[in-house]
XYZ file of C-alpha atoms in Angstrom:
459
model
C -113.797 43.898 -29.319
C -111.432 42.246 -26.880
C -108.480 40.566 -28.569
C -108.484 37.342 -26.557
C -105.953 34.569 -27.243
C -108.159 31.604 -26.269
C -108.574 30.444 -29.867
C -105.197 31.512 -31.248
C -103.851 28.604 -33.281
C -106.642 26.267 -32.143
C -108.516 23.928 -34.468
C -112.185 24.827 -34.332
C -115.091 23.125 -36.088
C -118.114 25.345 -36.711
C -121.043 22.954 -36.899
C -123.977 24.369 -38.858
C -124.112 27.642 -40.741
C -126.966 30.116 -41.249
C -126.259 33.649 -40.021
C -124.853 32.671 -36.640
C -122.488 30.032 -38.041
C -121.165 32.220 -40.842
C -120.398 35.124 -38.549
C -118.995 32.903 -35.800
C -116.572 31.477 -38.385
C -115.394 34.958 -39.361
C -115.041 35.963 -35.705
C -112.988 32.856 -34.896
C -110.707 33.466 -37.872
C -110.166 37.027 -36.660
C -109.203 35.553 -33.269
C -106.533 33.422 -34.917
C -108.289 30.049 -35.024
C -107.882 27.402 -37.715
C -111.523 27.172 -38.732
C -113.340 24.346 -40.488
C -117.054 24.755 -41.181
C -119.572 21.962 -41.692
C -123.127 22.213 -42.981
C -125.562 19.518 -44.102
C -126.740 21.357 -47.204
C -124.763 20.427 -50.373
C -122.224 22.991 -51.520
C -123.981 23.599 -54.836
C -127.144 24.626 -52.941
C -125.368 26.447 -50.148
C -124.334 30.036 -50.897
C -123.127 30.594 -47.318
C -120.761 27.623 -47.518
C -119.599 28.651 -50.986
C -118.836 32.190 -49.801
C -116.820 30.841 -46.864
C -114.890 28.518 -49.179
C -114.138 31.438 -51.482
C -112.893 33.363 -48.434
C -110.363 30.629 -47.681
C -112.174 28.555 -45.067
C -112.078 24.761 -45.072
C -115.661 23.742 -45.859
C -117.268 20.311 -45.465
C -120.847 19.776 -46.617
C -123.167 16.796 -46.370
C -124.125 14.446 -43.572
C -122.596 15.352 -40.195
C -121.540 11.920 -38.948
C -119.320 11.230 -35.937
C -116.248 10.679 -38.135
C -116.379 14.389 -38.962
C -114.220 14.742 -35.829
C -111.472 12.372 -37.064
C -108.972 15.200 -37.832
C -109.164 16.269 -34.163
C -110.451 19.612 -32.893
C -109.865 21.770 -29.851
C -113.353 23.289 -29.881
C -116.754 22.710 -31.489
C -118.910 25.798 -32.053
C -122.421 24.454 -32.577
C -125.346 26.123 -34.269
C -128.142 26.349 -31.664
C -130.534 24.488 -33.944
C -128.457 21.291 -33.882
C -129.600 18.851 -31.206
C -127.169 17.600 -28.596
C -128.099 13.972 -29.269
C -126.757 13.902 -32.838
C -123.756 11.525 -33.149
C -121.117 14.146 -33.953
C -121.992 16.194 -30.870
C -122.239 13.094 -28.689
C -118.771 12.010 -29.788
C -117.351 15.468 -29.092
C -118.796 15.425 -25.584
C -117.504 11.883 -24.977
C -114.013 12.965 -26.043
C -114.198 16.047 -23.771
C -114.015 18.476 -26.688
C -115.655 21.713 -25.502
C -118.954 22.265 -27.332
C -119.964 25.915 -27.178
C -122.201 28.272 -29.106
C -122.104 31.694 -30.687
C -123.307 33.428 -27.521
C -120.379 32.079 -25.508
C -117.993 33.610 -28.056
C -119.859 36.899 -27.917
C -119.595 37.037 -24.137
C -115.864 36.342 -24.287
C -114.994 39.138 -26.712
C -117.625 41.798 -25.927
C -116.215 45.214 -25.041
C -119.670 46.730 -24.622
C -121.912 46.339 -21.591
C -124.208 43.329 -22.037
C -127.937 43.244 -21.359
C -129.481 39.833 -22.109
C -133.171 38.967 -22.427
C -134.675 35.477 -22.387
C -138.073 33.896 -21.761
C -140.620 31.703 -23.490
C -142.534 34.705 -24.825
C -141.937 38.424 -25.168
C -138.176 38.318 -25.768
C -138.085 40.245 -29.021
C -140.521 42.972 -28.001
C -138.797 43.420 -24.638
C -135.352 43.477 -26.260
C -136.495 46.115 -28.728
C -138.145 48.268 -26.065
C -134.979 48.139 -23.940
C -132.746 49.065 -26.865
C -134.943 52.027 -27.770
C -135.131 53.269 -24.174
C -131.416 52.891 -23.450
C -130.537 54.562 -26.752
C -132.991 57.455 -26.321
C -131.254 60.804 -25.727
C -127.984 58.940 -25.147
C -124.959 61.218 -24.706
C -122.156 58.751 -25.498
C -122.070 55.597 -27.561
C -125.151 53.749 -28.719
C -127.418 50.865 -27.745
C -127.805 48.109 -30.340
C -129.625 44.790 -30.319
C -128.625 41.413 -31.705
C -128.931 37.674 -31.155
C -132.100 35.630 -31.512
C -133.821 38.787 -32.722
C -132.427 37.982 -36.186
C -129.159 39.949 -36.166
C -126.003 37.835 -35.632
C -124.443 38.772 -32.316
C -121.055 37.475 -33.484
C -121.058 40.149 -36.206
C -122.349 43.017 -34.083
C -119.933 42.309 -31.223
C -117.017 43.046 -33.559
C -118.390 46.558 -34.172
C -119.428 47.815 -30.715
C -117.146 49.780 -28.387
C -116.802 50.150 -24.601
C -119.102 53.199 -24.826
C -121.929 51.098 -26.265
C -124.589 48.808 -24.829
C -125.312 45.498 -26.525
C -128.848 44.226 -25.869
C -129.027 40.512 -26.676
C -132.078 38.358 -27.197
C -130.983 34.872 -26.144
C -132.966 31.682 -26.661
C -132.840 28.569 -24.506
C -130.886 26.901 -27.330
C -128.257 29.631 -27.175
C -128.065 29.618 -23.386
C -127.691 25.827 -23.246
C -124.374 26.257 -25.085
C -122.900 28.760 -22.613
C -120.577 28.228 -19.663
C -119.106 31.651 -18.812
C -121.676 33.998 -20.377
C -122.076 36.982 -18.040
C -124.494 39.837 -18.799
C -124.538 42.824 -16.474
C -128.348 42.906 -16.637
C -130.290 39.695 -17.277
C -134.022 39.627 -17.958
C -136.386 36.661 -17.632
C -139.775 37.509 -19.135
C -141.510 34.195 -18.285
C -141.088 30.417 -18.571
C -143.646 28.012 -20.002
C -143.100 24.521 -21.472
C -141.462 25.103 -24.858
C -138.934 23.244 -26.997
C -139.186 19.977 -25.091
C -138.275 18.137 -28.302
C -134.858 19.784 -27.907
C -134.402 19.940 -24.139
C -136.208 16.620 -23.466
C -137.604 17.711 -20.077
C -139.055 20.899 -18.665
C -136.386 20.831 -15.946
C -133.692 20.964 -18.636
C -135.522 23.814 -20.365
C -135.747 25.842 -17.149
C -132.094 25.109 -16.374
C -131.093 26.401 -19.801
C -133.065 29.613 -19.282
C -131.499 30.155 -15.865
C -128.013 30.047 -17.362
C -128.638 33.702 -18.165
C -127.895 34.540 -14.513
C -125.538 31.674 -13.632
C -122.388 33.809 -13.730
C -123.813 37.051 -12.414
C -122.478 38.576 -9.203
C -123.772 40.995 -6.598
C -122.742 43.843 -8.921
C -125.230 42.657 -11.569
C -129.021 42.722 -11.916
C -131.583 39.986 -12.569
C -134.904 41.399 -13.781
C -137.600 38.740 -13.400
C -141.368 38.391 -13.743
C -142.982 37.993 -10.305
C -146.467 37.064 -11.559
C -145.894 33.332 -11.112
C -144.742 31.495 -7.992
C -142.248 29.373 -9.917
C -140.611 32.451 -11.407
C -140.458 34.133 -8.002
C -138.790 30.992 -6.650
C -136.274 31.021 -9.510
C -135.250 34.530 -8.462
C -133.711 32.950 -5.359
C -131.194 31.126 -7.570
C -128.993 34.081 -8.404
C -126.210 36.102 -6.824
C -127.364 39.208 -8.678
C -129.597 41.958 -7.333
C -133.182 40.913 -8.099
C -135.400 43.569 -9.664
C -138.968 42.259 -10.054
C -141.639 43.339 -12.476
C -145.297 42.523 -12.044
C -148.507 43.294 -13.908
C -150.510 41.751 -11.065
C -149.040 43.927 -8.296
C -147.081 41.049 -6.745
C -144.217 43.353 -5.779
C -143.565 47.074 -5.596
C -139.779 46.667 -5.369
C -139.340 47.128 -9.100
C -141.654 47.848 -12.036
C -145.353 47.129 -11.615
C -148.888 47.992 -12.689
C -151.366 49.206 -10.112
C -154.825 50.621 -10.743
C -154.069 51.012 -14.443
C -150.795 52.912 -13.965
C -147.241 51.704 -14.558
C -144.769 52.419 -11.760
C -141.123 51.935 -10.955
C -140.944 51.564 -7.225
C -143.136 54.421 -6.046
C -142.706 56.620 -9.141
C -145.659 56.747 -11.533
C -144.436 56.311 -15.119
C -147.555 56.376 -17.320
C -151.046 54.918 -17.741
C -150.931 51.328 -19.007
C -153.540 52.247 -21.614
C -151.011 54.525 -23.312
C -148.621 51.670 -24.201
C -149.047 51.618 -27.973
C -148.690 47.878 -28.604
C -151.897 46.030 -27.628
C -152.365 43.403 -24.955
C -151.605 42.643 -21.322
C -148.540 40.674 -22.403
C -147.083 43.831 -23.906
C -147.714 45.647 -20.629
C -145.555 42.941 -19.036
C -142.903 43.495 -21.689
C -143.051 47.233 -21.043
C -142.599 46.679 -17.293
C -139.513 44.526 -17.890
C -138.088 47.227 -20.147
C -138.911 49.962 -17.610
C -137.004 48.041 -14.924
C -133.906 47.804 -17.129
C -134.166 51.421 -18.222
C -134.399 52.641 -14.619
C -131.383 50.516 -13.624
C -129.546 52.266 -16.460
C -130.669 55.713 -15.312
C -132.914 56.417 -18.303
C -135.299 59.305 -17.701
C -139.016 58.772 -17.259
C -139.641 61.106 -20.194
C -137.558 58.890 -22.489
C -139.337 55.746 -21.283
C -142.747 57.293 -21.913
C -141.713 58.566 -25.353
C -140.710 55.053 -26.416
C -143.786 53.270 -25.049
C -146.191 55.783 -26.573
C -144.680 55.481 -30.062
C -143.305 51.933 -30.386
C -145.836 50.079 -32.519
C -144.479 46.564 -32.118
C -142.110 44.189 -33.862
C -142.791 42.500 -37.177
C -144.605 39.151 -36.761
C -145.414 39.884 -33.098
C -149.022 41.113 -32.833
C -148.065 43.406 -35.717
C -150.810 45.620 -37.112
C -150.773 45.041 -40.880
C -153.594 47.184 -42.262
C -157.297 47.985 -42.055
C -159.692 47.343 -44.917
C -163.489 47.398 -45.051
C -163.620 47.839 -41.304
C -161.507 44.758 -40.592
C -158.145 45.045 -38.856
C -155.517 42.470 -39.842
C -152.784 41.467 -37.372
C -149.735 39.294 -37.985
C -148.646 37.353 -34.890
C -146.754 34.581 -36.697
C -144.149 34.533 -33.916
C -146.797 32.979 -31.634
C -145.323 29.485 -31.826
C -146.887 28.215 -28.595
C -150.261 28.257 -26.866
C -149.344 30.894 -24.299
C -148.378 33.420 -26.954
C -151.668 32.971 -28.776
C -153.642 33.186 -25.530
C -151.933 36.485 -24.712
C -152.543 37.836 -28.211
C -156.254 36.991 -28.002
C -156.573 38.670 -24.623
C -155.188 41.872 -26.151
C -158.304 42.424 -28.269
C -161.759 43.510 -27.196
C -163.360 43.120 -30.662
C -164.428 39.695 -32.013
C -161.515 37.728 -33.502
C -161.351 35.522 -36.578
C -158.332 33.415 -35.698
C -155.928 31.725 -38.134
C -153.972 28.965 -36.379
C -152.143 25.659 -36.755
C -148.717 24.291 -37.573
C -146.138 21.764 -36.457
C -147.377 18.905 -34.273
C -145.111 18.680 -31.221
C -147.159 16.025 -29.503
C -149.380 18.081 -27.207
C -153.079 18.962 -27.250
C -154.761 22.337 -26.833
C -157.407 22.030 -24.108
C -155.856 24.850 -22.093
C -156.826 27.261 -24.890
C -160.562 26.639 -24.423
C -161.149 29.649 -22.104
C -159.401 32.070 -24.478
C -161.274 30.615 -27.446
C -164.598 30.999 -25.641
C -163.894 34.579 -24.607
C -162.456 35.997 -27.805
C -162.815 33.829 -30.940
C -165.797 34.296 -33.252
C -164.539 31.962 -35.985
C -161.405 29.893 -36.492
C -159.528 28.804 -39.615
C -157.035 25.968 -39.202
C -154.158 24.543 -41.229
C -151.031 22.441 -40.805
C -150.356 19.278 -38.834
C -152.341 20.386 -35.775
C -155.492 21.453 -37.634
C -157.558 18.475 -36.440
C -156.348 18.809 -32.850
C -157.263 22.488 -32.814
C -160.591 21.694 -34.447
C -161.425 19.401 -31.515
C -160.469 22.174 -29.072
C -162.543 24.755 -30.942
C -165.567 22.443 -30.810
C -165.107 21.992 -27.065
C -164.981 25.784 -26.739
C -168.315 26.085 -28.510
C -167.013 27.916 -31.575
C -169.683 27.495 -34.237
C -167.667 28.489 -37.294
C -164.631 26.256 -37.873
C -162.918 25.883 -41.246
C -159.939 23.756 -42.274
C -157.765 24.883 -45.166
C -154.411 24.193 -46.774
C -152.213 26.972 -45.451
C -151.962 30.602 -44.378
C -152.422 31.890 -47.911
C -155.740 30.104 -48.431
C -156.869 31.040 -44.917
C -156.868 34.785 -45.629
C -159.797 34.954 -48.104
C -161.751 32.599 -45.838
C -161.122 34.983 -42.945
C -162.572 37.847 -44.964
C -165.703 35.821 -45.738
C -166.204 34.902 -42.070
C -165.538 38.371 -40.663
C -167.611 41.532 -40.398
C -166.682 45.202 -40.122
C -165.276 45.827 -36.657
C -163.692 42.367 -36.407
C -160.046 41.461 -35.949
C -158.434 38.994 -38.366
C -155.516 37.542 -36.434
C -152.792 35.150 -37.549
C -151.594 33.693 -34.240
C -150.771 30.050 -34.969
C -149.975 28.663 -31.472
C -147.540 26.336 -33.261
C -144.147 26.390 -34.916
C -144.101 26.826 -38.699
C -141.752 24.062 -39.812
C -144.411 21.673 -41.122
C -145.160 24.097 -43.978
C -142.749 27.069 -43.851
C -139.001 27.457 -43.261
C -139.613 29.767 -40.301
C -142.229 31.988 -38.686
C -140.977 34.998 -40.650
C -141.813 33.389 -43.988
C -145.210 32.346 -42.628
C -145.926 35.916 -41.495
C -144.698 37.410 -44.766
C -146.986 35.077 -46.730
C -149.900 36.182 -44.552
C -149.131 39.852 -45.169
C -148.823 39.283 -48.918
C -152.137 37.442 -48.993
C -153.822 40.269 -47.060
C -152.368 42.839 -49.477
C -153.591 40.849 -52.480
C -157.038 40.437 -50.952
C -157.517 44.071 -49.959
C -155.529 45.868 -52.659
C -153.804 47.848 -49.899
C -150.207 47.909 -48.681
C -148.942 46.933 -45.249
C -148.717 49.947 -42.933
C -145.176 50.708 -41.744
């Protein structure tokens, strides 16, 4: 880790805890800052805040009003989940106090080479594939992943060395908080219309995503999906060397699929059918990872070994188990329509779909073609259950059931399915109306499947 002096003796307020806030606080203290942490959860119910207080940090819990800034601070380090329009952040911006995030800190102190992956969908799978490829048969150092993938980057960055490669999954929330963040290789998997409650407009959302390449130079690489005209146009807005990937053979200048084979430039890598994780979207993820691996000089043999054996990431079209001829898949990370559409397209067998969740103010008509083509029966829950019911009716799905939650959906799915069917949790919505996060939702699904079948999740 670089021992920078930027924060030496500076008063820094860490706004919001969870894993990123806790580890950012420790990193700032190591850099010589005078750190105060603030979190809305009361101290008595907040083990993270209590642990920081015990470690000597100044801790403030409760409502984060604008007067939180009265003592005066040189920097605010904001948790990515806190909106910019909250009063304390608005006051900081008005008073010209720099408001940054964990990822900005990571970029400032990282000794290791940085590879960063963003996109509306596919980030975690692509990040994991890249890490496994770059680490395969490595002669010096190691490749590790962190960030939005669930591992605090501010902790990992303190442990990596100049011989290592740090592969970061970065969300639009994280990127919005950066100013100087500079990965050597940046990857954009795709851009749809997500998180507009946070970014307010799609233009703001796209601008946040494109911050991943904002500070790159001609010595860097921008790996970008060429299967959409908008994304191809975005590739013009970088100083880095553009390396495209395309499942639809839109370019042969990078990684692409043609006639069922994956290529890098003119070199055949492997048949697409041999990528272990199911679905066209995972072929796209594999192509993005191949592009990065080839930039890094990874051998074709290592790439093939990873793609033939990597079975997917938990909660992302994850195979859970098979019982009585039914295959159960956990795709709880599908928090938008596009992710669920891609998951459905990955299966040839009839699907009993479990879906629903947080109402973000949009309707689901665009899912009608995927419903018609793949869904045999649908079980709905959460705030969007009625909206999805209307869509399912428009798609001509005959069997539609509404239920309380994921747990009660599982036995219904068994009743509505037959041997040879797929039972798929792919909600097309965020989880926050009923569950703390998509991980808890997916874990509850897996537990319900285990209880129903008497079998254990395959690992």
